[in-house]
PDB file of C-alpha atoms in Angstrom:
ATOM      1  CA  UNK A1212     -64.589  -9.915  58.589  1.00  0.00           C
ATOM      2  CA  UNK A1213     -66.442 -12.790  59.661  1.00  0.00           C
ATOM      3  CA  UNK A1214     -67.890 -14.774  56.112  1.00  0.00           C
ATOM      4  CA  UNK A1215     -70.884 -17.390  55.884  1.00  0.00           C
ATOM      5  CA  UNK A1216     -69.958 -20.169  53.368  1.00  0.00           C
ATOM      6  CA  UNK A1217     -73.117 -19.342  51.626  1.00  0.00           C
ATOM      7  CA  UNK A1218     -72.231 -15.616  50.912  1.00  0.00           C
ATOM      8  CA  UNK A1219     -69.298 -16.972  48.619  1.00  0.00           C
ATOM      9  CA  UNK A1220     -71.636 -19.779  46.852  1.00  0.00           C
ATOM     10  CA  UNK A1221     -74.226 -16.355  46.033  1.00  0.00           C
ATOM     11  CA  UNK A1222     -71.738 -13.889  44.974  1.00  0.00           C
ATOM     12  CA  UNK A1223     -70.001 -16.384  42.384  1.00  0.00           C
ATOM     13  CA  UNK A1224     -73.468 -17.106  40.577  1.00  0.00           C
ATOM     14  CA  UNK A1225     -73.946 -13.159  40.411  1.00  0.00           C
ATOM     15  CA  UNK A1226     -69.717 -13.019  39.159  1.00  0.00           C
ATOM     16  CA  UNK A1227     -70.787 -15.275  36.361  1.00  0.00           C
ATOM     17  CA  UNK A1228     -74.121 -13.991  35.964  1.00  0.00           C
ATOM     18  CA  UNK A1229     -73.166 -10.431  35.168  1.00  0.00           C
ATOM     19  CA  UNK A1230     -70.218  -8.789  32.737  1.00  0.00           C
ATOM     20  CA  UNK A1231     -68.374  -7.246  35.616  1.00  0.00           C
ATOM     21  CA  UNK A1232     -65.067  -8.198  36.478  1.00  0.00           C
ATOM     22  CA  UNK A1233     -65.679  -8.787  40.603  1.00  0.00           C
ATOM     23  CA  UNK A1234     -68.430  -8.940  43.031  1.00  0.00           C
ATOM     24  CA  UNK A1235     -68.415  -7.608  46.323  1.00  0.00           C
ATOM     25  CA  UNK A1236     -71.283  -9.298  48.631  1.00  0.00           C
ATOM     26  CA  UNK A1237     -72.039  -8.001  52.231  1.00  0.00           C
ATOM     27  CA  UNK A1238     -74.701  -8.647  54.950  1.00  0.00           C
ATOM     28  CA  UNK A1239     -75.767  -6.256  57.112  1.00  0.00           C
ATOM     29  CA  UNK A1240     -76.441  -6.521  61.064  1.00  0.00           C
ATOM     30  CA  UNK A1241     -80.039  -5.327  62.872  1.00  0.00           C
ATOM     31  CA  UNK A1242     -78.187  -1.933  63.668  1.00  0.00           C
ATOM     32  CA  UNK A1243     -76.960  -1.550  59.765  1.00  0.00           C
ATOM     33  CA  UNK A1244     -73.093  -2.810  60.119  1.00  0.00           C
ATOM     34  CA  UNK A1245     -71.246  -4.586  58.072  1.00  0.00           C
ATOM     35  CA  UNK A1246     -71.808  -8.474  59.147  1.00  0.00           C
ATOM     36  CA  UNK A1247     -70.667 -10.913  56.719  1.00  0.00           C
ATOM     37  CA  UNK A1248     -68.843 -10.437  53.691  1.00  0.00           C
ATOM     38  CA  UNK A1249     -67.226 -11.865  50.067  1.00  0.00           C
ATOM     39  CA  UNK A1250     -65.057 -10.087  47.290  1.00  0.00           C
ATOM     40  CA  UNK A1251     -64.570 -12.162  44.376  1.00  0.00           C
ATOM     41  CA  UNK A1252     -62.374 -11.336  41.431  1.00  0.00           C
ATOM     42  CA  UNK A1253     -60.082  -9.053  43.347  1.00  0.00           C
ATOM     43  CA  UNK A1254     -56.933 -10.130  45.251  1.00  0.00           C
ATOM     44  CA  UNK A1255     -56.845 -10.181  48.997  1.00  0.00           C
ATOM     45  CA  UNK A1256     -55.000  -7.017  49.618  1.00  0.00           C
ATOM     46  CA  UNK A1257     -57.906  -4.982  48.117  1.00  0.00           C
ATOM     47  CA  UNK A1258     -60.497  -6.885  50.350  1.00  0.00           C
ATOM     48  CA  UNK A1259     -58.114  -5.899  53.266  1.00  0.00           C
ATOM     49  CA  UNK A1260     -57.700  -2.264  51.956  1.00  0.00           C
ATOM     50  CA  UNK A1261     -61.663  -1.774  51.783  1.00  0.00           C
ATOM     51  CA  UNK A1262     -62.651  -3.471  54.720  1.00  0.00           C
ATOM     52  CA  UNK A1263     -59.749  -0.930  56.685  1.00  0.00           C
ATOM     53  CA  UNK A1264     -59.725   1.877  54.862  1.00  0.00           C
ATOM     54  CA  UNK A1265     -62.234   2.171  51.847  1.00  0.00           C
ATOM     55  CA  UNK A1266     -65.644   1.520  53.732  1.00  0.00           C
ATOM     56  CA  UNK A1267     -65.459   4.420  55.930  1.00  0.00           C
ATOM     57  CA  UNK A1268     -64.446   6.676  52.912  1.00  0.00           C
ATOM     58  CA  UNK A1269     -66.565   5.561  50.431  1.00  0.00           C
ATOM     59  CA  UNK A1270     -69.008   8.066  48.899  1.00  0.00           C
ATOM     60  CA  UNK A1271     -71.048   5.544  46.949  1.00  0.00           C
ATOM     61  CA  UNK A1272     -71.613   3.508  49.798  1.00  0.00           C
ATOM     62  CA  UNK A1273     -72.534   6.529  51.599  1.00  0.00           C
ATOM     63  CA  UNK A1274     -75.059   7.628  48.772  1.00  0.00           C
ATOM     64  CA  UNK A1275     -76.556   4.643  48.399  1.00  0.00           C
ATOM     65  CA  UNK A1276     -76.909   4.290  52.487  1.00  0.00           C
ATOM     66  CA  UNK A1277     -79.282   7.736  52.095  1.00  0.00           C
ATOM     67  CA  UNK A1278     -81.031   7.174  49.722  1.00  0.00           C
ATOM     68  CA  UNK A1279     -81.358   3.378  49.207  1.00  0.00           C
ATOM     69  CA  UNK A1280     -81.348   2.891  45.616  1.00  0.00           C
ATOM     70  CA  UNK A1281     -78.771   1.489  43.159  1.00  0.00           C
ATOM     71  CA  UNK A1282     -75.543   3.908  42.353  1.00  0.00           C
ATOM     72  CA  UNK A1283     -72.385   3.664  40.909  1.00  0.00           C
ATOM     73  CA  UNK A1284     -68.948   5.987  40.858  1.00  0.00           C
ATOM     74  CA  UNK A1285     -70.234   7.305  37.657  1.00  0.00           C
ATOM     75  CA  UNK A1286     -73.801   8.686  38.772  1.00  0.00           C
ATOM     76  CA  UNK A1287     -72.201   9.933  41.817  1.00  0.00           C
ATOM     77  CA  UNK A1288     -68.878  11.275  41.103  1.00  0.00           C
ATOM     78  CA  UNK A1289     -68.357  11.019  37.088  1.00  0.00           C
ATOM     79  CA  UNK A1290     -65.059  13.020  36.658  1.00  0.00           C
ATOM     80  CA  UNK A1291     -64.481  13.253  40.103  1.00  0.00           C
ATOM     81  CA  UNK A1292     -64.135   9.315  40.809  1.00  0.00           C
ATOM     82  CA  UNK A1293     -60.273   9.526  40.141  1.00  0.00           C
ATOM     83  CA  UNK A1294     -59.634  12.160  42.646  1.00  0.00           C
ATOM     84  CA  UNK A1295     -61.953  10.853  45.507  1.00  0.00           C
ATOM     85  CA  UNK A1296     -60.057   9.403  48.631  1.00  0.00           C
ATOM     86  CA  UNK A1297     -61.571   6.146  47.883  1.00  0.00           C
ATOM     87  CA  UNK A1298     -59.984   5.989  44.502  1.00  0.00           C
ATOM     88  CA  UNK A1299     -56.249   7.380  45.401  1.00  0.00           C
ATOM     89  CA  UNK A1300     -56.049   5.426  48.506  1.00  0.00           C
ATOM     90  CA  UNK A1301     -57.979   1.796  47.590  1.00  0.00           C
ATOM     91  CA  UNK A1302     -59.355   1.355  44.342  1.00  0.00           C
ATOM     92  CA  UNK A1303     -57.013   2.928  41.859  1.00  0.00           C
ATOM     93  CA  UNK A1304     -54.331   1.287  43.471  1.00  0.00           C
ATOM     94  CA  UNK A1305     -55.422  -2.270  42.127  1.00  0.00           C
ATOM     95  CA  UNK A1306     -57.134  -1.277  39.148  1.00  0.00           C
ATOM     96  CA  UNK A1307     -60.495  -0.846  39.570  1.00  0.00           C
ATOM     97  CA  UNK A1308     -61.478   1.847  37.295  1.00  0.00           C
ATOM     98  CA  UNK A1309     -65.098   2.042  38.536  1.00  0.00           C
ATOM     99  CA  UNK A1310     -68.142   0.005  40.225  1.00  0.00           C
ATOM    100  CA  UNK A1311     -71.889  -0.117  40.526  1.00  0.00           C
ATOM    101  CA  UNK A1312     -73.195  -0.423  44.563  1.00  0.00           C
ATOM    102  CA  UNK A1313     -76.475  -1.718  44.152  1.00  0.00           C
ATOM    103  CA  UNK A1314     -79.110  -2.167  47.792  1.00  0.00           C
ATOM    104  CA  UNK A1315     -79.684  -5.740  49.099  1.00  0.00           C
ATOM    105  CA  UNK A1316     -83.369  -5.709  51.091  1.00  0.00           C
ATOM    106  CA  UNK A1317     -85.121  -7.541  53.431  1.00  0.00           C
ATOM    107  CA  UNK A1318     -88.790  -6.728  52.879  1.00  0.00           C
ATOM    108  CA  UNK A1319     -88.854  -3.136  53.086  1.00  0.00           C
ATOM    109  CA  UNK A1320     -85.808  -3.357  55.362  1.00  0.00           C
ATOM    110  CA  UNK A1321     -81.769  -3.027  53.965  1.00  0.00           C
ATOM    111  CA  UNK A1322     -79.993  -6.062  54.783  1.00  0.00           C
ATOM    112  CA  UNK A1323     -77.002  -5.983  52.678  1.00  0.00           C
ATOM    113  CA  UNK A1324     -74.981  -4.400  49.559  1.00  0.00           C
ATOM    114  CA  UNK A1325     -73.966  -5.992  46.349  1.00  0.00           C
ATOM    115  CA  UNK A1326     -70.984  -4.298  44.872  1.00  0.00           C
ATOM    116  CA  UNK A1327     -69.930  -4.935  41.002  1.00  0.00           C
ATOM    117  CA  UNK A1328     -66.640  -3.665  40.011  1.00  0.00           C
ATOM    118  CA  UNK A1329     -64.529  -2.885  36.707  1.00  0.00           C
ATOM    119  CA  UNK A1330     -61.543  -2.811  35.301  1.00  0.00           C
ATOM    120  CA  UNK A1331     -62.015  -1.831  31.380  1.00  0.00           C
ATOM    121  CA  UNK A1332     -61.367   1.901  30.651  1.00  0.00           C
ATOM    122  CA  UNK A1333     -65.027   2.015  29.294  1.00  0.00           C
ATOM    123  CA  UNK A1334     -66.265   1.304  32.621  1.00  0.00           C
ATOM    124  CA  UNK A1335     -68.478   4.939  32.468  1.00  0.00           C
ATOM    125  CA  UNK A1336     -70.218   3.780  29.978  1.00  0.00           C
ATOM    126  CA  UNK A1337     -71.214   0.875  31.470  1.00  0.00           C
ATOM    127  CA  UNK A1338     -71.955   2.486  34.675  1.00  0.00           C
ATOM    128  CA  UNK A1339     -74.515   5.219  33.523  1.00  0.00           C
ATOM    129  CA  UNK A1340     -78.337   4.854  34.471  1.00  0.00           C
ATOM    130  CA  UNK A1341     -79.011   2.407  31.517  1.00  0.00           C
ATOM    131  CA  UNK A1342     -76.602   0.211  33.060  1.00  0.00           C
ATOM    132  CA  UNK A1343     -77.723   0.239  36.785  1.00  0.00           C
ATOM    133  CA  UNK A1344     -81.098  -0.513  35.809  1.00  0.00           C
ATOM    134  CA  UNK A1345     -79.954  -3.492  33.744  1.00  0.00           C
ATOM    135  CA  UNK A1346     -77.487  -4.892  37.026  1.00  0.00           C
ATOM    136  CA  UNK A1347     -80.605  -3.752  39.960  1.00  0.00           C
ATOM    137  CA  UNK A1348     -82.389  -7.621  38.096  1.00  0.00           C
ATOM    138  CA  UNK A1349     -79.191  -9.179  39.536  1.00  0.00           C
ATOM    139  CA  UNK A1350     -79.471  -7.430  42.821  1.00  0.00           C
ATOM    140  CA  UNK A1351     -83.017  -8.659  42.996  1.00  0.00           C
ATOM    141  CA  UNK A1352     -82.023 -12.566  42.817  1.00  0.00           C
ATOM    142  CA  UNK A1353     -78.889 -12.023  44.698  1.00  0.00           C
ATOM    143  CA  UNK A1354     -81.713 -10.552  47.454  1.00  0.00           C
ATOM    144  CA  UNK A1355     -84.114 -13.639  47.217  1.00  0.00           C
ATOM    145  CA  UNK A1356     -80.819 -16.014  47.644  1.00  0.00           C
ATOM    146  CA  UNK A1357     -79.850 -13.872  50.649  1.00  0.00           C
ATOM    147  CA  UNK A1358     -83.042 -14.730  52.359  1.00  0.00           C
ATOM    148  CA  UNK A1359     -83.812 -18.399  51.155  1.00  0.00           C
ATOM    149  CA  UNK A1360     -80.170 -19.008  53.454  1.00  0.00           C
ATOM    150  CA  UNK A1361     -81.005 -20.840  56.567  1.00  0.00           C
ATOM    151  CA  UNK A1362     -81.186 -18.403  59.535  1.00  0.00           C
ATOM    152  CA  UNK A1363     -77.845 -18.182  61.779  1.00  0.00           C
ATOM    153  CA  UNK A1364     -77.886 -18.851  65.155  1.00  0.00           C
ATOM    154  CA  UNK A1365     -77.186 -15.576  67.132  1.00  0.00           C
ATOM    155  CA  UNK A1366     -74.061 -16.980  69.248  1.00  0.00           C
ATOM    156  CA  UNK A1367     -72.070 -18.292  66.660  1.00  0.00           C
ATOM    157  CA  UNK A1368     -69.738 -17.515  63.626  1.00  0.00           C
ATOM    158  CA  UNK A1369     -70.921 -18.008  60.104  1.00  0.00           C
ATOM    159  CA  UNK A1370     -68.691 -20.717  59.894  1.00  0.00           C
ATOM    160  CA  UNK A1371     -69.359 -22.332  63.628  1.00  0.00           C
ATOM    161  CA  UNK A1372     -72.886 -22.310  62.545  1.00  0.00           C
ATOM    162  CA  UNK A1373     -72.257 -24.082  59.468  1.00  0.00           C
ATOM    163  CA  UNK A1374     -70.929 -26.494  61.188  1.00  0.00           C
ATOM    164  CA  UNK A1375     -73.590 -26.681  64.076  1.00  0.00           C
ATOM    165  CA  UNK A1376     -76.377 -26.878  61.022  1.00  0.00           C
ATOM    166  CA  UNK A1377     -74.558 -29.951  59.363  1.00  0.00           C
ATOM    167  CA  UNK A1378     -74.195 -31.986  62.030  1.00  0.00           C
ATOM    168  CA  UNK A1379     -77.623 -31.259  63.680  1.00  0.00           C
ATOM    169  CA  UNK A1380     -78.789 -32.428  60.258  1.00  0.00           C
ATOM    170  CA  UNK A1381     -76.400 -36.147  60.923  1.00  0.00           C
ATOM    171  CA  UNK A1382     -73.467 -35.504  58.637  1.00  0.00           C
ATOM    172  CA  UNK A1383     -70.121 -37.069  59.878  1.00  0.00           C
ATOM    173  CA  UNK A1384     -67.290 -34.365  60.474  1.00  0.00           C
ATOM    174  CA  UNK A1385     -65.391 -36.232  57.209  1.00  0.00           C
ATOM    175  CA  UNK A1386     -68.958 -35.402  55.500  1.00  0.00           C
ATOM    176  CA  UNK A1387     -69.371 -31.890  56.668  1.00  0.00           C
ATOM    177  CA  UNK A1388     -65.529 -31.121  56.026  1.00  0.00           C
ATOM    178  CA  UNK A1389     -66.337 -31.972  52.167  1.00  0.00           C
ATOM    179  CA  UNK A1390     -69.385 -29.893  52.180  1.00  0.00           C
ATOM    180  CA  UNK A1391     -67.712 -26.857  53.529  1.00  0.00           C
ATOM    181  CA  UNK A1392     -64.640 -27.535  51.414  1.00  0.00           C
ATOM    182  CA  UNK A1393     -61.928 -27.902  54.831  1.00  0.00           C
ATOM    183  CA  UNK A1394     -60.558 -30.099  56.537  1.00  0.00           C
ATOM    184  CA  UNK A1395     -61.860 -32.769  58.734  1.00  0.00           C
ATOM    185  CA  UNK A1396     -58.993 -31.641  61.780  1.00  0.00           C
ATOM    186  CA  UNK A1397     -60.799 -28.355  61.278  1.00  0.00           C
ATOM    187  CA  UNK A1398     -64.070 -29.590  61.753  1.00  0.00           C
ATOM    188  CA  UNK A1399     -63.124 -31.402  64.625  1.00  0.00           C
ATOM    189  CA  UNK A1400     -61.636 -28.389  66.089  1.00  0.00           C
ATOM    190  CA  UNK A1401     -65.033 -26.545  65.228  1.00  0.00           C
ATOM    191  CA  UNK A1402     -66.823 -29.415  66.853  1.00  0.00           C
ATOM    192  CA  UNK A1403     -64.901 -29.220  70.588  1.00  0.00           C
ATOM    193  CA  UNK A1404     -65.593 -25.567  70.662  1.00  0.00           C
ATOM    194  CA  UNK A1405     -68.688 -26.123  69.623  1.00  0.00           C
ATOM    195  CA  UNK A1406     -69.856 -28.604  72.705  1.00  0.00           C
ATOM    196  CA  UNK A1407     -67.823 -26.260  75.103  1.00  0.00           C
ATOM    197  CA  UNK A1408     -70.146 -23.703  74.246  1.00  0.00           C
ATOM    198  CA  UNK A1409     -73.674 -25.152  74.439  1.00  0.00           C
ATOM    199  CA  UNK A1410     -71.740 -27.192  77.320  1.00  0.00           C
ATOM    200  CA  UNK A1411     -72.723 -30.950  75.965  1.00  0.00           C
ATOM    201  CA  UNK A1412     -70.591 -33.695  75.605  1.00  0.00           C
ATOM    202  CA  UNK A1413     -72.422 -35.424  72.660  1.00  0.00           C
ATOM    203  CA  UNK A1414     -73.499 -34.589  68.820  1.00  0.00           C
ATOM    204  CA  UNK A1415     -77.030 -35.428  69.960  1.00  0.00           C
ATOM    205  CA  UNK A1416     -77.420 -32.843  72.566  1.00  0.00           C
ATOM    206  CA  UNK A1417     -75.395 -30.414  70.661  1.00  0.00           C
ATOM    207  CA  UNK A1418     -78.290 -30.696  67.693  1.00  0.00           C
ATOM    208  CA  UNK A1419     -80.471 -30.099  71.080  1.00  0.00           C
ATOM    209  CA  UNK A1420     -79.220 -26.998  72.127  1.00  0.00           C
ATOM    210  CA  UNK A1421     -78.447 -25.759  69.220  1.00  0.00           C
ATOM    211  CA  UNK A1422     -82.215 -25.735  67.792  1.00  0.00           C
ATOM    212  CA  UNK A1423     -83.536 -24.651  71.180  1.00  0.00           C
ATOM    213  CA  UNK A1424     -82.444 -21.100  70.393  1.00  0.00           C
ATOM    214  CA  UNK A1425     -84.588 -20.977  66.994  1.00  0.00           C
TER     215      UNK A1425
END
């Protein structure tokens, strides 16, 4: 799934902002797909395994989808969380002994998910109403974050966008290849795709065509 740079920056201030052991951060599109996405604290073959298999299954995601407010596997399913598809097939498989899916919004509109998952046994208890209430603060700022990020040109990747932004802005590739943590070859890669695109030949045009579409 494609990822903005910026999602990863957000969901590791919520990781260390909160007591749960990963954060899941997604965007969603105009038509309510996923868009853009982070896990965090979780190893790569989960994030694979929910992206394939867990989204479509998942009954807090679903639940929280209807009826837009903050849930979690234990005000859901309680009991039932270890024999739900989602658990035998993704989550219990790595660990995850329970998690909190609380609604990212736009105005009045749903633009995203934050997801905070657990690994302690006592994760019910942490899970409950009390607790959701005390995590929907963090899901709140993570909101206001989401839209303080600079607007994404519709053509592009997350990533071929944050490269488009920092060079319309006159950062060198070496400058924008620190800023985005890669490397400069991949930047320069980024950069010839970039002006076949827009069809330039220079960084000055490129900044040109690229702002024309805001």
């Amino acid at each position: 799934m494609p990822q903005d740079p910026a999602l990863s920056e957000i969901a590791a201030r919520a990781l260390a902002s909160c007591e749960a052991d990963s954060v899941g951060l997604y965007t969603f599109d105009d038509s309510g797909a996923f868009e853009d996405g982070v896990i965090l604290g979780m190893p790569d073959a989960f994030i694979r395994a929910y992206e394939t298999t867990g989204i479509p299954i998942d009954p807090i995601l679903a639940e929280m989808r209807r009826h837009g407010r903050p849930v979690s596997t234990e005000t859901v399913l309680g009991a039932r969380w270890t024999r739900s598809q989602l658990y035998r097939r993704v989550s219990g498989r790595f660990g995850l002994t329970g998690f909190a899916t609380l609604p990212l919004y736009r105005g009045r509109a749903l633009s995203g998910v934050l997801y905070l998952g657990h690994r302690a046994a006592d994760a019910p208890c942490r899970l409950g109403g009390d607790g959701l209430c005390d995590m929907s603060v963090l899901a709140t700022q993570v909101s206001t974050e989401l839209m303080a990020r600079p607007r994404r040109h519709p053509r592009l990747t997350p990533r071929q966008d944050a490269v488009a932004r920092l060079a319309t802005e006159g950062l060198t590739n070496r400058q924008i290849a620190e800023a985005l943590g890669t490397g400069e070859a991949a930047v320069a890669k980024h950069m010839k795709a970039l002006r076949a695109l827009f069809d330039v030949r220079t960084r000055t045009a490129l900044a040109r065509a690229y702002l024309a579409d805001f």
